[in-house]
XYZ file of C-alpha atoms in Angstrom:
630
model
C 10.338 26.397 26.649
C 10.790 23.566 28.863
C 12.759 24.239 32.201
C 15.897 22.119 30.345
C 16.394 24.744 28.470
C 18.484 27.262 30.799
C 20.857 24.323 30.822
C 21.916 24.088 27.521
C 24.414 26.338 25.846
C 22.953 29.534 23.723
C 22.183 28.651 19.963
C 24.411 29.125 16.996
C 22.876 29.905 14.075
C 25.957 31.365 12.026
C 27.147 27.497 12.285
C 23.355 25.826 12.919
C 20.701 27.852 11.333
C 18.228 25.700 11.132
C 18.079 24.351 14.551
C 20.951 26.396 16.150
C 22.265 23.349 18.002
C 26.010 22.187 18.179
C 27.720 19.609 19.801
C 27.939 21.151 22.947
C 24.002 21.330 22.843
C 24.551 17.235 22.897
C 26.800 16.339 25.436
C 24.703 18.705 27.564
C 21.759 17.282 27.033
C 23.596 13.643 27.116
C 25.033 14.474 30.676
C 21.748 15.986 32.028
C 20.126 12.648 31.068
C 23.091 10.486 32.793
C 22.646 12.820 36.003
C 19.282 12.814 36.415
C 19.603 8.710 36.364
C 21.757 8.726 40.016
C 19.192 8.999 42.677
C 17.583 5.483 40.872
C 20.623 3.518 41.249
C 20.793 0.746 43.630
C 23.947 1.224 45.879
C 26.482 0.092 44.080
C 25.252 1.079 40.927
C 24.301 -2.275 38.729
C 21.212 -1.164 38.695
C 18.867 2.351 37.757
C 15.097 1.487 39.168
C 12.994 4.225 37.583
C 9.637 5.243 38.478
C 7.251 3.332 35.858
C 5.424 0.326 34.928
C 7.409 -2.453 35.551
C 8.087 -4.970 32.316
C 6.798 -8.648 32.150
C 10.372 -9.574 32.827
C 10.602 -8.402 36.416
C 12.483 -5.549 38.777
C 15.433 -6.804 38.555
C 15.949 -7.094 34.637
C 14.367 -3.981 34.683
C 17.115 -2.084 36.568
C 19.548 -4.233 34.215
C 17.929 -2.225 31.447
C 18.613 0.545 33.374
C 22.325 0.017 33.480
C 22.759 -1.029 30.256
C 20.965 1.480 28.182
C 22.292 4.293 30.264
C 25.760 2.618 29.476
C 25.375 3.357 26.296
C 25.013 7.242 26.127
C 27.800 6.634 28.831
C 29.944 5.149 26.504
C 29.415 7.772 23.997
C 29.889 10.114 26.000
C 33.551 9.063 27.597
C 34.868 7.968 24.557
C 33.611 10.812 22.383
C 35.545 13.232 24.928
C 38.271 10.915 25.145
C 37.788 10.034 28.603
C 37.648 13.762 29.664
C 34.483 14.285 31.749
C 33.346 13.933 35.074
C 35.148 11.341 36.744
C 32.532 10.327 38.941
C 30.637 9.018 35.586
C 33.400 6.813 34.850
C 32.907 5.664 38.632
C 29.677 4.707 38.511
C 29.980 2.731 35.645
C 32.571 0.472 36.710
C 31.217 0.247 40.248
C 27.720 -1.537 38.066
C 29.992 -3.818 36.213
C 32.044 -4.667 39.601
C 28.287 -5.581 41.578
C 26.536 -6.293 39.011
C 28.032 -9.400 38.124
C 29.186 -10.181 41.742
C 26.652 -12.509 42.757
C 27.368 -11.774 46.860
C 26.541 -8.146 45.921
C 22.960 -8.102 46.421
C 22.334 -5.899 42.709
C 23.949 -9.287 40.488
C 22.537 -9.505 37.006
C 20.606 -12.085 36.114
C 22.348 -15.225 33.955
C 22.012 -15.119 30.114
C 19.766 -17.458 28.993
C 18.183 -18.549 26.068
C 15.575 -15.281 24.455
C 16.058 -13.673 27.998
C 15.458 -9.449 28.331
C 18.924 -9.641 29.221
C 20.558 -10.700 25.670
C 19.117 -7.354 25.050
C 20.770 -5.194 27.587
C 24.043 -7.506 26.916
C 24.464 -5.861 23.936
C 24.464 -2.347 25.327
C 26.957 -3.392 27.752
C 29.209 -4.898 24.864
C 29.315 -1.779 22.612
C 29.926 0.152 25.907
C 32.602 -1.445 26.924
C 34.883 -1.798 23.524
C 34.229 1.850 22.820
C 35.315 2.647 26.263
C 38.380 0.043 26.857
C 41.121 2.519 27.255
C 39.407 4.193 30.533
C 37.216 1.102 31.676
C 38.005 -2.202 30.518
C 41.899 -2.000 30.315
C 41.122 -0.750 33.977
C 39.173 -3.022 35.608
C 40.710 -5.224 38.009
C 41.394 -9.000 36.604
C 39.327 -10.759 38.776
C 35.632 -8.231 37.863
C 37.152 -8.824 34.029
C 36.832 -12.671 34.361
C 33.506 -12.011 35.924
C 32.114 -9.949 33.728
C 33.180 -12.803 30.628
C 31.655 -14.679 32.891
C 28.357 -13.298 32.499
C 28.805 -12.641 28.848
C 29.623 -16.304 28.408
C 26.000 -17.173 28.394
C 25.171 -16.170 25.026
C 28.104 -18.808 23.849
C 25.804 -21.546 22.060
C 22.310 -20.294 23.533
C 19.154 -19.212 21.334
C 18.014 -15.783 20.475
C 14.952 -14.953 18.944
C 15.009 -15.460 14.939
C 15.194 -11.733 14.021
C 17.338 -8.677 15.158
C 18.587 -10.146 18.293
C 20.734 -12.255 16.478
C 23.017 -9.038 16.310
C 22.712 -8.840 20.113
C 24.663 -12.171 20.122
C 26.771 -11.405 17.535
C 28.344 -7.852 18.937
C 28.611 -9.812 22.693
C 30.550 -12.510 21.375
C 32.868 -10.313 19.413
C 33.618 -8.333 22.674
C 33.992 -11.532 24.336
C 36.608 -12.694 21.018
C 38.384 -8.898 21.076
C 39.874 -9.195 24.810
C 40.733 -12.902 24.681
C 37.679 -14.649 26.166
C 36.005 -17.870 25.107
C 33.313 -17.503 22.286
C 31.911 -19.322 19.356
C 32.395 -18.228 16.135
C 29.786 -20.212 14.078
C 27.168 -18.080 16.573
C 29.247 -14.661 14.969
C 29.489 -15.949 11.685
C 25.813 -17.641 11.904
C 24.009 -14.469 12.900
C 25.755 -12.431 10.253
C 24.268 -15.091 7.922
C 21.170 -15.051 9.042
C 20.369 -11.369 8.645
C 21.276 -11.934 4.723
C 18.327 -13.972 4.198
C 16.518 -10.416 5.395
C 18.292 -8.218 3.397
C 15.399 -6.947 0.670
C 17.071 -4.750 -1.553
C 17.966 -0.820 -1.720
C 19.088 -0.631 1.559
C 16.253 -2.366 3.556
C 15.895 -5.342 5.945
C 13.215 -6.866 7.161
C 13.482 -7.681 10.887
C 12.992 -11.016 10.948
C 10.545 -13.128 8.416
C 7.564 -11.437 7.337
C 7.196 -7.817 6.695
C 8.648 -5.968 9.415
C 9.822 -2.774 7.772
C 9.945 -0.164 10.735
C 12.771 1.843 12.358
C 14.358 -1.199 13.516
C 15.757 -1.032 10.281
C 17.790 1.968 11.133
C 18.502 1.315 14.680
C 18.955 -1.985 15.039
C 19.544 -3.924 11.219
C 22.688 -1.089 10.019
C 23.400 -0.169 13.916
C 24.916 -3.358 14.803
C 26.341 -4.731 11.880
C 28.967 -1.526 11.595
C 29.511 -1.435 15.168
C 30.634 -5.479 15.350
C 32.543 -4.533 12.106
C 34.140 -1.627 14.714
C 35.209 -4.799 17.111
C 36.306 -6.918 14.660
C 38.284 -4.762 12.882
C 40.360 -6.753 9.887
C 39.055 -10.515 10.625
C 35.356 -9.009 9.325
C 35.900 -11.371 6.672
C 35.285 -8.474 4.027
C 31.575 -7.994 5.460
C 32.378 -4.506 6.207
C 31.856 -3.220 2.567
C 28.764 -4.790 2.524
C 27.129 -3.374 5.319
C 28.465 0.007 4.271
C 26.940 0.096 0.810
C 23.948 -1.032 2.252
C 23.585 1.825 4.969
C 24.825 4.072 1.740
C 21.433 3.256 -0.403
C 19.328 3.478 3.350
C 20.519 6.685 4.129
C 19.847 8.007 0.271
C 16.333 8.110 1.016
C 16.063 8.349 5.184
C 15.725 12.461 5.270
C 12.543 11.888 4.139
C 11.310 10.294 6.945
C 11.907 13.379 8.555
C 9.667 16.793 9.017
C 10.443 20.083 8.531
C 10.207 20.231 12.235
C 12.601 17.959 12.617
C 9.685 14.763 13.687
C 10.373 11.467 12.468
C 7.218 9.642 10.521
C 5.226 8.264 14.095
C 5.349 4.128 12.296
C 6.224 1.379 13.736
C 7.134 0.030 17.117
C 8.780 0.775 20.376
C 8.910 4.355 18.988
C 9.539 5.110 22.742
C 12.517 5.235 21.890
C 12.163 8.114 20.139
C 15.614 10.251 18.902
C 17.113 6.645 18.372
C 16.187 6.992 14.814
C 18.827 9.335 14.110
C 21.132 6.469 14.907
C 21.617 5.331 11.251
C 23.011 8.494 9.989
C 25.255 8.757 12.805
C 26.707 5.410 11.962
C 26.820 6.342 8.271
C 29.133 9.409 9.420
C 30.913 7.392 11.681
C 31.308 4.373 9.495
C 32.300 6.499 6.011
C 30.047 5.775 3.873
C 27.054 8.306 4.256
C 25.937 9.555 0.928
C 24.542 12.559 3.138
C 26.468 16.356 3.283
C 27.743 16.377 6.408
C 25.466 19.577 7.288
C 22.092 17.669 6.353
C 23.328 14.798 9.134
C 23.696 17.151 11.608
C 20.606 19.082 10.534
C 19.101 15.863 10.391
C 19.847 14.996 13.961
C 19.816 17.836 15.928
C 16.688 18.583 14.412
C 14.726 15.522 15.866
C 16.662 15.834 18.995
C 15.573 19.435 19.515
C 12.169 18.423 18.523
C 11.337 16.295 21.495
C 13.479 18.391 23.806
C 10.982 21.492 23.038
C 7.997 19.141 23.836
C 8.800 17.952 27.382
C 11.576 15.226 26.855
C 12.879 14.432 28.987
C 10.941 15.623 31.088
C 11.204 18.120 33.972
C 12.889 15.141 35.969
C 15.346 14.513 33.153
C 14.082 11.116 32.443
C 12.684 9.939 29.632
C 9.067 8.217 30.371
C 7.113 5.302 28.390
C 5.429 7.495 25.555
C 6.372 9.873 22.487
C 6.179 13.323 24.005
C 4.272 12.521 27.392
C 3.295 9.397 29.326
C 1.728 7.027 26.619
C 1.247 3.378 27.046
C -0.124 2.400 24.060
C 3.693 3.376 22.607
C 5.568 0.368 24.395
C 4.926 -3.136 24.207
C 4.250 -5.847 26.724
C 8.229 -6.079 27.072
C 9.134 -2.035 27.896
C 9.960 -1.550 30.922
C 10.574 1.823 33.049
C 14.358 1.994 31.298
C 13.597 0.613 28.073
C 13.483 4.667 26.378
C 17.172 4.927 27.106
C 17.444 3.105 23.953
C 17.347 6.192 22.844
C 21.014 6.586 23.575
C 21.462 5.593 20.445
C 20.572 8.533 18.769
C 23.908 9.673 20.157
C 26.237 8.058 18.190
C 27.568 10.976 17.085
C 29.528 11.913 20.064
C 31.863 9.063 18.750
C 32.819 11.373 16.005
C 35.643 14.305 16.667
C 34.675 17.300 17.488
C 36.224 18.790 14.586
C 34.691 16.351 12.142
C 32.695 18.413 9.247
C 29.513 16.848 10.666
C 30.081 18.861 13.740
C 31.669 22.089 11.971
C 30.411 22.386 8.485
C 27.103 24.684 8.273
C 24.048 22.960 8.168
C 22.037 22.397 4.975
C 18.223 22.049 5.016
C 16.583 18.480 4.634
C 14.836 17.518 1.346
C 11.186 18.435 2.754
C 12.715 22.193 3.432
C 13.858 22.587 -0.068
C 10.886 21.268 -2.265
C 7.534 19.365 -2.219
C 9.195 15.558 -2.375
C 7.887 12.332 -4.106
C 9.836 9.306 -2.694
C 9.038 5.574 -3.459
C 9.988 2.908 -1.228
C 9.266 -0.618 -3.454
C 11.177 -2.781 -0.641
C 8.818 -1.657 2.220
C 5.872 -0.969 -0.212
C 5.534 2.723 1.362
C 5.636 6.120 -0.273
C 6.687 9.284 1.375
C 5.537 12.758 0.134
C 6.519 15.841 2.120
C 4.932 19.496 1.498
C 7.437 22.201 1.694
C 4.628 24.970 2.760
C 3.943 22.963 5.724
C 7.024 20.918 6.521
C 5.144 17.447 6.972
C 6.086 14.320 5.359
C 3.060 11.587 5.057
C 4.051 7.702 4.653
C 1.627 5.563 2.323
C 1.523 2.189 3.346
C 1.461 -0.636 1.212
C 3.512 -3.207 2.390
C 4.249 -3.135 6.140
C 1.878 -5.333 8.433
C 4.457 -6.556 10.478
C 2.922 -10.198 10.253
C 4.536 -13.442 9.534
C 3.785 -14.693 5.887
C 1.794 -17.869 6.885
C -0.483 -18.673 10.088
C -2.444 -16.244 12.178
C -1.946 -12.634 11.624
C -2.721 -9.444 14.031
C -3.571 -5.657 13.266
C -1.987 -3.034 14.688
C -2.645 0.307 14.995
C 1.503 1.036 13.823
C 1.646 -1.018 10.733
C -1.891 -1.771 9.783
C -2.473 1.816 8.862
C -3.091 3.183 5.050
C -1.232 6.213 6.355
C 1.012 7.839 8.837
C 3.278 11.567 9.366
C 5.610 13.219 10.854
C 2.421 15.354 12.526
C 0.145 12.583 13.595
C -0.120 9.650 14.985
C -2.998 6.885 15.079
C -5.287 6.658 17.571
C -3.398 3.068 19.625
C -4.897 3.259 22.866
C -7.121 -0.095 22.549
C -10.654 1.532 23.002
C -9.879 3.278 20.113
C -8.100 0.626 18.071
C -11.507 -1.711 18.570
C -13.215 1.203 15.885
C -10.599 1.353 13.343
C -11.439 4.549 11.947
C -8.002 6.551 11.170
C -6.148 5.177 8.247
C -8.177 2.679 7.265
C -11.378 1.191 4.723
C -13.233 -0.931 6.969
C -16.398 -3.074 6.357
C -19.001 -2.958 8.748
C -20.722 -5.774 10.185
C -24.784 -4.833 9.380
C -25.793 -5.826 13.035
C -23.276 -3.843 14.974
C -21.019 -1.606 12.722
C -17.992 -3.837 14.091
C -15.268 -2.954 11.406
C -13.188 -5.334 9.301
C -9.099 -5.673 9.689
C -6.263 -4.876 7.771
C -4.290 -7.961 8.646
C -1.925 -9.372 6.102
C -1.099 -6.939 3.491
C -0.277 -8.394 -0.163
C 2.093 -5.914 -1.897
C 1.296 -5.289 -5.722
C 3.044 -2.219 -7.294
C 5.453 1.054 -5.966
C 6.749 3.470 -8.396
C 6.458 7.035 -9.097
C 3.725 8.466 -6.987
C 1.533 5.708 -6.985
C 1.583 2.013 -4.873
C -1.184 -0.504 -4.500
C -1.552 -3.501 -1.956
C -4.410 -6.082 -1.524
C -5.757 -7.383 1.621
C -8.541 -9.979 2.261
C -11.032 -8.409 4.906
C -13.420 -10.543 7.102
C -16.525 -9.381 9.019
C -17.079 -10.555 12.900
C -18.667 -13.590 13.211
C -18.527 -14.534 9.068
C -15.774 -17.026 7.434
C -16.387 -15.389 5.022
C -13.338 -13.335 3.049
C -13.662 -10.535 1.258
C -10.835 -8.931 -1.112
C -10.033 -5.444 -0.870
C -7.538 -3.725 -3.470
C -6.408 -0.132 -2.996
C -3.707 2.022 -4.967
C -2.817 5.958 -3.207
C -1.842 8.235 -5.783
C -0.354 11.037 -4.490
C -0.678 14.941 -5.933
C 0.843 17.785 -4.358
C -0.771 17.215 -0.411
C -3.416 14.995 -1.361
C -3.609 10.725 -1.471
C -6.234 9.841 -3.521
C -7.108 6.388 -2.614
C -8.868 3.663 -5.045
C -10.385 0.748 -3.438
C -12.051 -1.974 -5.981
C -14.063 -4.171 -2.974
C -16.179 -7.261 -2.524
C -18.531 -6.849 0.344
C -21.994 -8.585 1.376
C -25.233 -7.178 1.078
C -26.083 -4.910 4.327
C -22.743 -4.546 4.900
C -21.565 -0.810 5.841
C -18.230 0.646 3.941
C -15.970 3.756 5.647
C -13.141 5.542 5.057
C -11.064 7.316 7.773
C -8.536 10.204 6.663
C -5.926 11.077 9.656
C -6.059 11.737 13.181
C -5.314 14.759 14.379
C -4.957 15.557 18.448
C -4.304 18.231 20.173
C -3.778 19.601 24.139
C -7.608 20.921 22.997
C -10.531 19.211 21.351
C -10.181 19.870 17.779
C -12.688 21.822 15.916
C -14.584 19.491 13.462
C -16.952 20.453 9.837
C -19.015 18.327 7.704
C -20.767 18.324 4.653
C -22.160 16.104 1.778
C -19.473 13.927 1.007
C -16.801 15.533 3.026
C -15.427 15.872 6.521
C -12.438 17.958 8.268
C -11.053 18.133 11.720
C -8.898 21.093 12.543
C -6.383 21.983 15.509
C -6.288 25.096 17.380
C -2.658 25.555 15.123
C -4.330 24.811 12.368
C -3.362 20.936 11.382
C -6.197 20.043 9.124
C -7.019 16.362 8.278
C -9.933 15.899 5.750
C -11.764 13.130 3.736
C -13.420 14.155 0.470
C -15.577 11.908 -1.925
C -15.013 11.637 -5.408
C -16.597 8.140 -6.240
C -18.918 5.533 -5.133
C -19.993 7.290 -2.136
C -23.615 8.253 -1.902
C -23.405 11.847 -1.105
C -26.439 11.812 1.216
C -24.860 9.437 3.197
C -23.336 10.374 6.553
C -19.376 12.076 6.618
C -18.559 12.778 10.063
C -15.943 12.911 12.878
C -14.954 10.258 15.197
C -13.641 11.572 18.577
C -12.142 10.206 21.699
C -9.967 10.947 24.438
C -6.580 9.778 25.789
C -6.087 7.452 22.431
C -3.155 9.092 20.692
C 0.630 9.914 21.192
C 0.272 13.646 19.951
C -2.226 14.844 22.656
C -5.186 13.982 24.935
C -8.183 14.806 22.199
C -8.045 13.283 19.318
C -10.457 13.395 15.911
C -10.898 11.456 12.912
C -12.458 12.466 10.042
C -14.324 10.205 7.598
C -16.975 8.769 5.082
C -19.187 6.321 5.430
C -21.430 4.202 3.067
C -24.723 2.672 5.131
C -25.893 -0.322 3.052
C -23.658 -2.164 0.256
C -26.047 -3.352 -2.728
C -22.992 -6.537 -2.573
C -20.937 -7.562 -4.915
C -18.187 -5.417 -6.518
C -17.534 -1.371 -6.000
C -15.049 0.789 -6.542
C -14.710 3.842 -4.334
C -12.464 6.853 -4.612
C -11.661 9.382 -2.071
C -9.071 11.851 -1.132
C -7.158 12.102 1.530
C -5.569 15.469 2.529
C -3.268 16.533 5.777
C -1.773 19.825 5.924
C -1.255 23.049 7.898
C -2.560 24.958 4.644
C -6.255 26.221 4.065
C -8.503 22.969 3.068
C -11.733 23.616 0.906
C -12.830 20.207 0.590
C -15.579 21.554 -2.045
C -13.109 22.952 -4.068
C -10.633 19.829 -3.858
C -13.762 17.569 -4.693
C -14.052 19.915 -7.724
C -11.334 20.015 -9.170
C -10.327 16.393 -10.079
C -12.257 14.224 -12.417
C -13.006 10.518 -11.760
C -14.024 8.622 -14.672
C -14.673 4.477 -14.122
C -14.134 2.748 -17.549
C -13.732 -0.812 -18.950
C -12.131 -3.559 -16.741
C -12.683 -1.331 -14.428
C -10.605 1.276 -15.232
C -10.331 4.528 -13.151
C -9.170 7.759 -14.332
C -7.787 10.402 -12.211
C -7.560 14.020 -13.977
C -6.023 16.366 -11.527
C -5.893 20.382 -11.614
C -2.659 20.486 -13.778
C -3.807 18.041 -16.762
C -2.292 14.931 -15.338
C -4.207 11.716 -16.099
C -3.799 8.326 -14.179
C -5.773 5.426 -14.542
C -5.518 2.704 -11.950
């Protein structure tokens, strides 16, 4: 166990058996992370200067996000204990809103201006300070309260960016409106508009145009909208309802995003921030109107909190670093900075609740993946979950999230461009290894050089049941050329069986990457005709098996590299490959399989029948009788 653990309080599992954590495991963990912040502060506090890469937006915003972020969990904290906890936490927190906004001080913020870092960290500081009033605000001396609406008076008319920091404006200017300060309502009421137009049904935004279905969603889309709803109390206009029934049909489905070891799916971005995706079912506690038992949201919750704390986060410093469990780059984005994981505070939302609300004292209740094997489709993203109750590990299909806008240019990426994702893996991101495109993904290869085709925009055709389907129009380096590529997954117990119907030139190479796998120790890798499996030292098994259209004399083998993926410094990647396309139109079938049980890819290629009929037409026969033609 990591050396944290002596500081937190002994498990409970009469009240906790599935993770044996209770609230006081939280607010210990919350105030080691607070403490272990002091010796980075600047002197009088308005800033914490941790030691990382800086962010593109300089030192100085950087120790802003320091403040602000830390604020947060501060906030939660105070107010979740009703003010009684160290004092000298209280302290420091006014002291940062006293210099940072002094400008003689030395540590001043910078000025809010238009898409600056520091709408971002504005936010923070605005949910801090209305959940704190009674033992910060209403406390502050007048003169650092007209300062500090000061400051927040930039955002009064200014531009955000066109997605979810619209809420960052909204929640500021409603502090700024709840204690009397100038503000513009048609920048409230405007941003609240502006996320309808994103709403896409069941519960799900997108952030921003385009596809961005991620856990922004969670954190960020139903985060802010109850919290201004908090501030603005009964002039919400009757938006409140709203955003309630909407986090109500989210949270129906979330707890299958979630492993039997209590990981989160590993999709999206900024997933540095890490526990911040139990945010949403805090708010959906806090905010009545969780469809959840109160023992699966604390299940839930402390189970993904406990899951990081067992694997080195924070870390032995108490920080939290730019990565997943250690150091990883390729988890941030060009605008993290050494503070930007305290977003995480938001995965303590809870604290806001009572101490003796059921979340915190009813007996936890396993989550869906603990119960049974689960089947969940997602038509608004275009993803489908199945988790695997021998195993614990949920897998996300992805047919809809590219994370693109819908017209123009488009980019890959390694977090949204995927076929596939888990709660055990993650794909190989580091950008040596993203340049192959092997995991997750049916490439064309270019006959000169084997350089791989993207999965840029993805077109969305059908989610339902235990099968979705998506389109995508592939194009080889150096040829205008575009070729369309169709795939459906349908799923069966632990397998995806993939279909792809593709156009490709002649010469061209096909493959097909199952998932990546990576470990502390170079994972053990077997091949065969038509098959390939990579397996950790704990036995997580990833395998590729062909069923159709692959010539099984060509080469299945096992891509490998080092220092590419979130879950550990070797990583492997099995897959299939096809050397020379005839051209024209093929259809290729394979299955995909991830699991922690015994895989005997011969016997899995054995035992389901692929038939291609008329139009084409391919029927899948599995072990148990079922047909499904795609």
């Amino acid at each position: 166990m990591p050396a944290l653990y002596p500081q937190l309080p002994p498990t409970d599992r009469l009240l906790s058996p599935r993770t044996g954590w209770t609230r006081a495991h939280w607010e210990a963990l919350a105030d080691r992370l607070l403490d272990a912040l002091v010796p980075y502060a600047t002197p009088g506090f308005a800033q914490y200067r941790l030691p990382s890469r800086g962010s593109r937006s300089g030192v100085v915003s950087d120790g802003l996000e320091g403040y602000a972020r830390s604020f947060l969990l501060a906030s939660f904290r105070i107010a979740g204990a009703g003010g009684d906890v160290d004092p000298h936490l209280v302290k420091r927190y006014v002291a940062g809103l006293t210099t940072g906004t002094d400008p003689a001080s030395g540590e001043a913020w910078p000025r809010l201006t238009d898409c600056s870092q520091q709408m971002v960290e504005a936010a923070s500081i605005a949910v801090g300070l209305h959940e704190t009033r009674p033992w910060i605000w209403d406390r502050l001396d007048t003169r650092v309260q007209e300062r500090v609406a000061d400051w927040f008076s930039g955002f009064v008319g200014a531009r955000t960016w066109d997605n979810n920091w619209r809420l960052f404006q909204v929640v500021s200017e409603q502090f700024l409106a709840s204690v009397g300060a100038p503000h513009s309502r048609s920048d409230i009421e405007g941003g609240l508009d502006r996320i309808e137009d994103w709403y896409a049904g069941d519960g799900w935004y997108t952030d921003g145009d385009g596809r961005n279905f991620d856990y922004y969603i969670g954190w960020a889309m139903h985060f802010y909208p109850l919290l201004w709803s908090r501030m603005a109390g009964a002039g919400d206009g009757g938006r409140t309802p709203v955003y309630q029934d909407r986090l109500s049909r989210f949270l129906t489905t979330y707890p299958h995003f979630f492993g039997g070891d209590g990981a989160p799916v590993h999709q999206g971005r900024s997933l540095t921030y890490r526990f911040a995706s139990v945010a949403p079912v805090w708010m959906g506690a806090l905010a009545d109107c969780t469809p959840l038992r109160p023992g699966v949201t604390r299940r839930l919750a402390s189970g993904a909190l406990r899951h990081f704390a067992e694997r080195g986060v924070p870390d032995e410093r108490g920080l939290l670093t730019l990565g997943w469990y250690d150091t990883f780059p390729p988890s941030t984005q060009p605008y993290s900075g050494p503070a930007s994981p305290y977003w995480a505070s938001k995965g303590f939302l809870g604290l806001l609740l009572p101490a003796d609300h059921p979340t915190w004292t009813e007996r936890e209740l396993p989550l869906p993946v603990e119960e049974s094997d689960q089947y969940t489709a997602l038509p608004a993203p275009g993803w489908l979950l199945h988790g695997t109750r021998n195993d614990g590990i949920v897998r996300l299909v992805n047919h809809g999230s590219d994370h693109n806008p819908l017209t123009g240019d488009a980019e890959d990426d390694p977090h949204y461009a995927k076929l596939g994702y888990s709660s055990a893996t993650a794909p190989d991101a580091a950008p040596h290894a993203w340049s192959r495109a092997v995991d997750n993904h049916l490439a064309l290869l270019a006959p000169a050089d084997g350089a791989p085709s993207r999965r840029l925009r993805i077109h969305p055709d059908t989610c339902a049941g235990r099968t979705a389907s998506s389109w995508h129009l592939a194009r080889l380096p150096g040829d205008e050329r575009e070729f369309r590529i169709d795939t459906t997954s349908v799923l069966f117990g632990p397998w995806e069986v993939r279909v792809h119907r593709l156009e490709a030139p002649e010469s061209a190479g096909v493959r097909e990457g199952g998932h990546a796998v990576a470990a502390t120790e170079r994972p053990r890798a077997e091949t065969g005709p038509g098959w390939a499996l990579v397996r950790t030292a704990d036995g997580l098994t990833s395998a590729v098996v062909a069923l159709h259209g692959w010539d099984a004399e060509e080469a299945a083998g096992v891509s490998r590299d080092v220092q590419a993926n979130a879950y550990g410094p070797h990583s492997a990647t099995p897959y299939l490959r096809l050397g020379a396309h005839p051209g024209g139109h093929s259809v290729h079938v394979s299955l995909i399989a991830l699991s922690r049980d015994t895989v005997r890819p011969r016997a899995l290629r054995d035992s389901i029948t692929v038939e291609v009929l008329d139009g084409p037409v391919v029927r899948l026969t599995f072990p148990d009788g079922t047909v499904t033609d795609v």
